[in-house]
XYZ file of C-alpha atoms in Angstrom:
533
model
C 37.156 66.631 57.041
C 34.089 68.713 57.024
C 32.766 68.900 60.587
C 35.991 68.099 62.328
C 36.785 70.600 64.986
C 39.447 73.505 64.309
C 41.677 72.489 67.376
C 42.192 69.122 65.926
C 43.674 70.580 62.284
C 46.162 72.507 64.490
C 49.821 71.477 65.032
C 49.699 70.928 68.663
C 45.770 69.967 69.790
C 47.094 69.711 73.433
C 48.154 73.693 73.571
C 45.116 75.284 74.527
C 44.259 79.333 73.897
C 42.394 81.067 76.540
C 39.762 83.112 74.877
C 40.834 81.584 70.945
C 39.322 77.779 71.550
C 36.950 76.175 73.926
C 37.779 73.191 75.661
C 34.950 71.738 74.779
C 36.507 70.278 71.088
C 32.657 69.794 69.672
C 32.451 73.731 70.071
C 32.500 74.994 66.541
C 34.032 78.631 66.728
C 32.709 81.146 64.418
C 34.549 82.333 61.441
C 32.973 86.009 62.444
C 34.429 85.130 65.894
C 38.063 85.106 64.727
C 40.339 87.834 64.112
C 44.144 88.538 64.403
C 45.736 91.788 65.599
C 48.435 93.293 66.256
C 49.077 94.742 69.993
C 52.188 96.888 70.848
C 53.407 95.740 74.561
C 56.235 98.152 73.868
C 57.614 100.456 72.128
C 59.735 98.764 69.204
C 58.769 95.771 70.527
C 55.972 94.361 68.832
C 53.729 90.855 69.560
C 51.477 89.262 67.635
C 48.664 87.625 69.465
C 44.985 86.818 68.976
C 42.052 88.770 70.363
C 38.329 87.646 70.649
C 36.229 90.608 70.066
C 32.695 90.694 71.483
C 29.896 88.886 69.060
C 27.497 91.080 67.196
C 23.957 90.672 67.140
C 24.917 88.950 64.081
C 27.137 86.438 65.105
C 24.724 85.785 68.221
C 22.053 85.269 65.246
C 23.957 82.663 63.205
C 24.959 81.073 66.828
C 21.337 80.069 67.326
C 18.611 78.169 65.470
C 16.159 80.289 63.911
C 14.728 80.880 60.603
C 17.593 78.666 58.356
C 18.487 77.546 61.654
C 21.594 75.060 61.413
C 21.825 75.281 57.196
C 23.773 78.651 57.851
C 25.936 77.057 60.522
C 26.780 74.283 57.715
C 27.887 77.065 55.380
C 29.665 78.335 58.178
C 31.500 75.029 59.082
C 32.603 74.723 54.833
C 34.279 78.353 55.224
C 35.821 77.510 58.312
C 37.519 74.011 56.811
C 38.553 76.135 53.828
C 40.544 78.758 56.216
C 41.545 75.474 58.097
C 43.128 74.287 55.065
C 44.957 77.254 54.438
C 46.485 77.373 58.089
C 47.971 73.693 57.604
C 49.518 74.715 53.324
C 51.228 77.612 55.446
C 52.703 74.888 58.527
C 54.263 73.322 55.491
C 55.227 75.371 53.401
C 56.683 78.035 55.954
C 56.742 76.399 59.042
C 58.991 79.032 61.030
C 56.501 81.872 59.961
C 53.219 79.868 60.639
C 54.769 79.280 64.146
C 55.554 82.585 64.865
C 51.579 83.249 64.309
C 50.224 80.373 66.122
C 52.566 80.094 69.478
C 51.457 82.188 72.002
C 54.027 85.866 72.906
C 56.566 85.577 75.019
C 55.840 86.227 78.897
C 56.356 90.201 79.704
C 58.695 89.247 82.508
C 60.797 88.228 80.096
C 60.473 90.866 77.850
C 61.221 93.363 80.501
C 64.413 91.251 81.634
C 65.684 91.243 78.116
C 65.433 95.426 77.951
C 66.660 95.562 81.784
C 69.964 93.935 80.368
C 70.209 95.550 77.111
C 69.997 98.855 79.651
C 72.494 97.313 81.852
C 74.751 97.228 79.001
C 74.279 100.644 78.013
C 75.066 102.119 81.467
C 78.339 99.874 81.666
C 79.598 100.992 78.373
C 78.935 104.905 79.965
C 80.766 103.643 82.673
C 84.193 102.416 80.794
C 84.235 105.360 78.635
C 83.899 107.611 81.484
C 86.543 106.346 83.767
C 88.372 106.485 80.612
C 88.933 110.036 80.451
C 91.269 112.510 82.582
C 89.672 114.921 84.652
C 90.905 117.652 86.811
C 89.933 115.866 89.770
C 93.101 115.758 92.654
C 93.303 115.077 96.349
C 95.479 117.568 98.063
C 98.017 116.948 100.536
C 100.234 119.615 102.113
C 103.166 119.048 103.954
C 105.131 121.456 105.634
C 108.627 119.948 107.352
C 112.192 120.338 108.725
C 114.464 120.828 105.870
C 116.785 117.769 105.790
C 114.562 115.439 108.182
C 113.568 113.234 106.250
C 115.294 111.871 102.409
C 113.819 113.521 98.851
C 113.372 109.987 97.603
C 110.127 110.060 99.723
C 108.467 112.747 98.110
C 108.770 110.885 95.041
C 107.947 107.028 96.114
C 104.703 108.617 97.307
C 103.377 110.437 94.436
C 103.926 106.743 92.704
C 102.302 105.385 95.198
C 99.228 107.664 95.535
C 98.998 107.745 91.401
C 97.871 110.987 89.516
C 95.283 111.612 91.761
C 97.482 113.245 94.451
C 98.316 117.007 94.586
C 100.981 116.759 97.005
C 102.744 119.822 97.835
C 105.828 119.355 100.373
C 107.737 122.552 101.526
C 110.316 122.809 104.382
C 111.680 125.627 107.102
C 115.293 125.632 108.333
C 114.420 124.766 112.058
C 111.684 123.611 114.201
C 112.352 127.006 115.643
C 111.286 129.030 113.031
C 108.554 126.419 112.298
C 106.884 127.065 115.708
C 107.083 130.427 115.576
C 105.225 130.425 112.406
C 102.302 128.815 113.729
C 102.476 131.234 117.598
C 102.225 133.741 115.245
C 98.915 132.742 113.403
C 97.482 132.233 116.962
C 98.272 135.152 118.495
C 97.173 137.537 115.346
C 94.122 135.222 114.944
C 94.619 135.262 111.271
C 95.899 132.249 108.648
C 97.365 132.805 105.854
C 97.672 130.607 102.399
C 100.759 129.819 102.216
C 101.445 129.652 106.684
C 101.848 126.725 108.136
C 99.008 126.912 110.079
C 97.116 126.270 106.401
C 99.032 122.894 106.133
C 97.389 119.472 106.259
C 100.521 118.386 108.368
C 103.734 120.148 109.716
C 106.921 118.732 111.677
C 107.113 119.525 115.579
C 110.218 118.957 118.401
C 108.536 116.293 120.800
C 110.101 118.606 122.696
C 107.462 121.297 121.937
C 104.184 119.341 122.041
C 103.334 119.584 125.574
C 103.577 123.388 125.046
C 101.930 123.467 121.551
C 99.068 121.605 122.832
C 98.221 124.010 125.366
C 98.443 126.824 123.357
C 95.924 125.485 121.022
C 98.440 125.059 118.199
C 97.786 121.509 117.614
C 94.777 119.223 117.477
C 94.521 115.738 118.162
C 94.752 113.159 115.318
C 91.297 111.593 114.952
C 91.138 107.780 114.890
C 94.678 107.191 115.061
C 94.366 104.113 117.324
C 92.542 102.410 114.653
C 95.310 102.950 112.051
C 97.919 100.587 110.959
C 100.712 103.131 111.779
C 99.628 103.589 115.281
C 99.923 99.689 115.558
C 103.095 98.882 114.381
C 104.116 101.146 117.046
C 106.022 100.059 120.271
C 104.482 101.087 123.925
C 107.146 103.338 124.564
C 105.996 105.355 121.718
C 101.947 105.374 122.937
C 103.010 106.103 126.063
C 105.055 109.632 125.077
C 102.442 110.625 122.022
C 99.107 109.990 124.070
C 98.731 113.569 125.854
C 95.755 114.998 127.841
C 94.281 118.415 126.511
C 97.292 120.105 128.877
C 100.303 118.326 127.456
C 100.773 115.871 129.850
C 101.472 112.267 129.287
C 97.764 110.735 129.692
C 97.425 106.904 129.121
C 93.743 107.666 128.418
C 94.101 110.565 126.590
C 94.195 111.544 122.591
C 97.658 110.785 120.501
C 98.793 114.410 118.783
C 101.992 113.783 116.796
C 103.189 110.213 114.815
C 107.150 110.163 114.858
C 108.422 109.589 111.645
C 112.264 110.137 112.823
C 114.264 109.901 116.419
C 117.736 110.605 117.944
C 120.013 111.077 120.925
C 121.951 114.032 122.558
C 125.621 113.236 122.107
C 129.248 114.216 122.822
C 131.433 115.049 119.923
C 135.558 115.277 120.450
C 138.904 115.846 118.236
C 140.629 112.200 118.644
C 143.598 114.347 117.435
C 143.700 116.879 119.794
C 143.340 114.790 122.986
C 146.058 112.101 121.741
C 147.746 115.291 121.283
C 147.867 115.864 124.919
C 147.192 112.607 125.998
C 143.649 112.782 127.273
C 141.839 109.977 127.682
C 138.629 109.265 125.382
C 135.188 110.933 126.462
C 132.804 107.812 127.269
C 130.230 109.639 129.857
C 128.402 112.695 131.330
C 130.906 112.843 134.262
C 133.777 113.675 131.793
C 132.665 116.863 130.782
C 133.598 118.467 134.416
C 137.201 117.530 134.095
C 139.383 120.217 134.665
C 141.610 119.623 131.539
C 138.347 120.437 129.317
C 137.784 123.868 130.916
C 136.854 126.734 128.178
C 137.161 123.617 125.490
C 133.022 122.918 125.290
C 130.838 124.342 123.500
C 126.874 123.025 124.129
C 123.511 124.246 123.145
C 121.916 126.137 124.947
C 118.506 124.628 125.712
C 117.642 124.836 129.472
C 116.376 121.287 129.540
C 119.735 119.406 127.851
C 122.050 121.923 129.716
C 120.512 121.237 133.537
C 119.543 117.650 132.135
C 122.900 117.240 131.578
C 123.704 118.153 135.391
C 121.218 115.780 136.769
C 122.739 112.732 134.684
C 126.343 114.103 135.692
C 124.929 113.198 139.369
C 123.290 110.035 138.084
C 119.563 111.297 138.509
C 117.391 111.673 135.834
C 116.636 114.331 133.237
C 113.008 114.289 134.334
C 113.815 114.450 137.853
C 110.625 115.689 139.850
C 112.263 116.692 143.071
C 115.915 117.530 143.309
C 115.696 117.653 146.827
C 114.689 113.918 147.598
C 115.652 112.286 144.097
C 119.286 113.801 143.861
C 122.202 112.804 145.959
C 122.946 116.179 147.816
C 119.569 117.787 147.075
C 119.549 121.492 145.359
C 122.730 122.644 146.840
C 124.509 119.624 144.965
C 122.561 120.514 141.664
C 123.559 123.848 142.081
C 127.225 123.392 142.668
C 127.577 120.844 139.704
C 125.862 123.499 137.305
C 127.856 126.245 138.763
C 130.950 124.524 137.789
C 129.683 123.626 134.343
C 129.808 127.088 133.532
C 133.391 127.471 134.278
C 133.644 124.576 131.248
C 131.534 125.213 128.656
C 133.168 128.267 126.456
C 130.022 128.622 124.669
C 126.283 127.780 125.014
C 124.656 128.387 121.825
C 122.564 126.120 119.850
C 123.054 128.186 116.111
C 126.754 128.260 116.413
C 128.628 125.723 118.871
C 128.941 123.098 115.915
C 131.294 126.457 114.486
C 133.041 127.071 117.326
C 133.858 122.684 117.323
C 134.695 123.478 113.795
C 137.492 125.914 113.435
C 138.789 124.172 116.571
C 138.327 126.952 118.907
C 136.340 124.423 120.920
C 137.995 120.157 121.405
C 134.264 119.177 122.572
C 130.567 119.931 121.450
C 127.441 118.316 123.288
C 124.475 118.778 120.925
C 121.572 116.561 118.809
C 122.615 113.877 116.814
C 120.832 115.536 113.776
C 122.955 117.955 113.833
C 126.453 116.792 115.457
C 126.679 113.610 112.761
C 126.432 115.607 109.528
C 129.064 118.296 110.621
C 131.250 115.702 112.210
C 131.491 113.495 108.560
C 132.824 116.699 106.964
C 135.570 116.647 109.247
C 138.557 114.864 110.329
C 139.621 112.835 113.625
C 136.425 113.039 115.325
C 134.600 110.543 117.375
C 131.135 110.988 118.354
C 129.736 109.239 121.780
C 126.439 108.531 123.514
C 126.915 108.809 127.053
C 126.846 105.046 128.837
C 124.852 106.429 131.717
C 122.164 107.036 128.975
C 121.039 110.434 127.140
C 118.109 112.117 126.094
C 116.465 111.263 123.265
C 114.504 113.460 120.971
C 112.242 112.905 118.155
C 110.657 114.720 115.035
C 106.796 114.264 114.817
C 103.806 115.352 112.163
C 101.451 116.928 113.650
C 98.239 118.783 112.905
C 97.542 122.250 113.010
C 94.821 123.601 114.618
C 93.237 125.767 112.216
C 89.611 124.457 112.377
C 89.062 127.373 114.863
C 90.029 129.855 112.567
C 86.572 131.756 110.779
C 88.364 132.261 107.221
C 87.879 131.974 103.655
C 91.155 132.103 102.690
C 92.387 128.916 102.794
C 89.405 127.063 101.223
C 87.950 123.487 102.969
C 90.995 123.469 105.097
C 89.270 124.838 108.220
C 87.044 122.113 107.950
C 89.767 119.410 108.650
C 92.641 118.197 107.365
C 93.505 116.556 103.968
C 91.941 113.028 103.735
C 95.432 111.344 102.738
C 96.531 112.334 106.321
C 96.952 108.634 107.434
C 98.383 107.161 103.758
C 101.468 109.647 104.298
C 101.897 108.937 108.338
C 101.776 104.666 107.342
C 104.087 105.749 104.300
C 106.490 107.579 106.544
C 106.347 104.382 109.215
C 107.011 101.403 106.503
C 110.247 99.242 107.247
C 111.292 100.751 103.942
C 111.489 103.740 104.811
C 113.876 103.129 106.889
C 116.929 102.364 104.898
C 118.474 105.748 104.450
C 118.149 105.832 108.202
C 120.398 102.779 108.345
C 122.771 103.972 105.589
C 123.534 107.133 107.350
C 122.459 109.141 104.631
C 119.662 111.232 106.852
C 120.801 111.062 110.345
C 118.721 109.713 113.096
C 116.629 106.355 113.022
C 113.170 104.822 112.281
C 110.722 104.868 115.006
C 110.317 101.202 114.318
C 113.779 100.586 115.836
C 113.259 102.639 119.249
C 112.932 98.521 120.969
C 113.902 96.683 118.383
C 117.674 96.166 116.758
C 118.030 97.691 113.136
C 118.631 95.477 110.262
C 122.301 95.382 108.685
C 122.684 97.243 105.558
C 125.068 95.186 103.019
C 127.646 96.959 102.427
C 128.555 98.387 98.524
C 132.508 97.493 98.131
C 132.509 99.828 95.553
C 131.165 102.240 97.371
C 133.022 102.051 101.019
C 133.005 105.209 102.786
C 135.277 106.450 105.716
C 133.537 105.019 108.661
C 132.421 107.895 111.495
C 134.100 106.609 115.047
C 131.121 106.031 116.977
C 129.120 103.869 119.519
C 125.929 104.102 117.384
C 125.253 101.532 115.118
C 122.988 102.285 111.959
C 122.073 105.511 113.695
C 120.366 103.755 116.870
C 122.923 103.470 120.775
C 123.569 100.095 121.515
C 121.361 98.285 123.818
C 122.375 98.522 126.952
C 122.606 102.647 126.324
C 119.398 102.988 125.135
C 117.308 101.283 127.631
C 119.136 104.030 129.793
C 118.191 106.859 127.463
C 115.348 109.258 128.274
C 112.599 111.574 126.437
C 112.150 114.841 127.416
C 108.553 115.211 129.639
C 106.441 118.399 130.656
C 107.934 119.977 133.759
C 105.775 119.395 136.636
C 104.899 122.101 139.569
C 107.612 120.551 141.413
C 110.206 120.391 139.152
C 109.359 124.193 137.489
C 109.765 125.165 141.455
C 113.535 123.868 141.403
C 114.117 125.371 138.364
C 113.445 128.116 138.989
C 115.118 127.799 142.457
C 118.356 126.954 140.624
C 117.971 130.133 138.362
C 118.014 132.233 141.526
C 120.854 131.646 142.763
C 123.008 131.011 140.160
C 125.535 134.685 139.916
C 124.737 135.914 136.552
C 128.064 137.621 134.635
C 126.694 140.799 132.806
C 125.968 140.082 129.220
C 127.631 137.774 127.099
C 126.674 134.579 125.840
C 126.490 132.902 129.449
C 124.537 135.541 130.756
C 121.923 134.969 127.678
C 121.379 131.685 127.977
C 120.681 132.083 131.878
C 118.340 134.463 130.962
C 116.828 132.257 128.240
C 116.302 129.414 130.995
C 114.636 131.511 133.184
C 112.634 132.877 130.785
C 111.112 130.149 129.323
C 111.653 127.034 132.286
C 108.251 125.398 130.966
C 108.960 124.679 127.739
C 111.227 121.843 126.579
C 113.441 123.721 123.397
C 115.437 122.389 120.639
C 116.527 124.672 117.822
């Protein structure tokens, strides 16, 4: 064996070492030329590996022929087959050691993807115990609304839809009256308070009262809303009313302000008893009202556009009539002699107490909103309620956004900066076909905007549960068909029309005081704006 080469006497002879063995297998490599050592790639990650260090003088001596010449290369070939033999005892004896010597490190690409994935595992164990604990972290959502407008049940099916996450904080005022006033008031003080509903992410609003809110700056527009799911399952008839140009006024191209969540009609309310008492036929239209049997036996609210609305209809014109003179059979003089005689009728014209007056019986006939006239009438007895067949005006309760990014305040934190982020989750909540079932049960009066064009579903009946059935032409809160294509919402007064009204108002004779006398005052006071209390 002495004078075979030391690639041949190792296990592989085919694996070559850069820098540890020559090609060249009749290359004898130096014992003094040999070494092992230990290199540290990384930390706690140690290789072993071979290094070739430079040759001494020494070495370069015993390389080359000189005095002994090739006798101390012999002598250097008989250590070198003794270390030889020990390398192959070792392969035998302890093969998986002597290979972990011998085969060359592993690549550092592949050290360095080994610790990128031990780190990956590291940060995704962070991760899971992390989003395992609770923080304080909530998303606020403030709702202030019309008390009774829309069921309790919602508050709650939200928060479990929203999760813990939600800080939702609903309140309610008695009437969209006081409501607006609330806000006017913020806007004419210039200040917002905490708890004002100016301060809330959304607040309920009369459609009624958007043209007028908009232009005084009470409301903003609701960004992106076309791109929403709730704006799409919306019918036409709805973009057409909510899209409004920076004056109120119904704009095709303009910016949508308000997303109905609930909608109604005007209707008539009578005491079946009292007119089979005297034999009076049933109240089926506008026209009725002006019968001479009724006189002093109405009571109506007294909002200028449903009383003088109600005088246009009577004629058949329409409640958004732009010129009386050329759009009403008769002109002004008829509109005024039709109005001047439903004074004579109606005993009282007030929109806090008529349902009182219809109560106690003072009164056989009330004209008011459905909201109001179909929870008073199912706490009493023999009463029918009617929408008109010529068609009525509908109204509707909308959420809205207050305009309190103009407001330079501290006081009511990031709120000035826009509204709450959960804006559009609580308008598609509000709009879901589920949402619509207490609508259809009659337990909130009024309907689902989804059902302005399209019929609502039947609601099976509970037989243990049958309730006395309210005489009526609605059906699951919505006019039938042929009514409602008829039916009407309320739109901004033009010049034109605000010219007749106020035509009207001046020659109408005024009595002095009393409840007549206020609510004339009332319509001339206030002919641009579109009330309901």
């Amino acid at each position: 064996m002495e004078g075979k080469p030391l690639h041949l006497l190792l296990p592989n002879p085919r694996l070559s070492f850069p820098g540890l063995l020559p090609n060249n297998p009749d290359h004898h490599l130096p014992v003094s030329r040999l070494r092992f050592c230990l290199h540290h790639r990384k930390p706690k990650a140690k290789q072993l590996a071979f290094s070739r260090q430079q040759p001494s003088p020494r070495d370069s001596q015993l390389d080359t022929p000189g005095r002994g010449g090739w006798d101390l290369a012999r002598s250097a070939s008989a250590a070198a087959l003794a270390l030889h033999l020990a390398i192959c005892s070792l392969l035998i004896l302890s093969p998986t050691s002597a290979r972990a010597c011998v085969h060359p490190p592993p690549p550092a690409a592949a050290v360095e993807a080994k610790e990128e994935e031990e780190d990956d595992e590291e940060w995704e164990a962070a991760l899971q115990q992390w989003k395992s604990k609770t923080y304080a972290l909530s998303v606020p959502l403030r709702v202030v609304a019309l008390r009774g407008s829309f069921p309790p049940t919602w508050i709650k099916d939200f928060v479990e839809v929203q999760g813990k996450r939600l800080k939702f904080s609903p309140e309610f005022r008695p009437s969209i009256d006081a409501l607006f006033s609330e806000l006017s008031q913020c806007v004419d003080k210039g200040q917002v308070q905490t708890k004002s509903a100016m301060a809330a992410d959304v607040v309920s609003i009369g459609d009624s009262w958007l043209g007028y809110a908009i232009r005084k700056g009470l409301v903003e527009p609701i960004k992106n809303a076309e791109e929403q799911d709730w704006y799409q399952s919306l019918s036409d008839r709805w973009k057409v009313h909510l899209c409004r140009n920076q004056n109120g006024e119904a704009d095709s191209n303009g910016s949508v302000w308000g997303v109905p969540y609930r909608w109604g009609t005007v209707v008539i309310a009578y005491k079946k008893n009292k007119f089979k008492q005297h034999n009076l036929k049933p109240i089926q239209d506008w026209e009725d009202l002006w019968r001479p049997e009724l006189a002093g036996k109405i009571s109506m609210v007294d909002s200028p556009r449903e009383v003088i609305g109600a005088v246009l209809k009577q004629l058949g014109s329409s409640y958004n009539t732009i010129d009386m003179e050329t759009e009403v059979s008769g002109g002004r003089e008829a509109v005024l002699n039709s109005f001047t005689q439903l004074q004579k009728q109606v005993q009282l014209f007030d929109s806090m107490n008529y349902l009182k007056s219809f109560g106690v019986g003072d009164v056989w006939v009330t004209v008011g909103w459905s909201s109001d006239v179909i929870p008073a009438a199912k706490r009493m007895s023999n009463v029918a309620i009617v929408v008109p067949k010529s068609g009525s005006s509908l109204w509707a309760d909308l959420w809205a956004i207050p305009c309190v990014t103009g407001f330079q305040t501290d006081r009511i934190g990031g709120r000035t900066r826009g509204p709450s982020p959960l804006i559009h989750q609580w308008f598609d909540f509000c709009l879901q076909s589920a949402r619509s079932l207490p609508f259809r049960q009659e337990i909130i009066p009024g309907a689902s905007p989804l059902f302005l064009e399209n019929p609502a579903p039947e609601v099976p009946q509970d037989i243990n549960k049958k309730k006395p059935k309210l005489e009526s032409n609605l059906v699951r809160g919505v006019p039938p068909p042929e009514i409602l294509e008829k039916c009407e919402f309320l739109e901004p007064l033009s010049d034109k029309a605000l010219g007749d009204y106020q035509w009207l108002m001046s020659r109408v004779q005024r009595p002095q005081g009393g409840l007549l006398g206020n609510v004339l005052q009332k319509i001339s006071s206030v002919l641009g704006i579109k009330l309901r209390f």
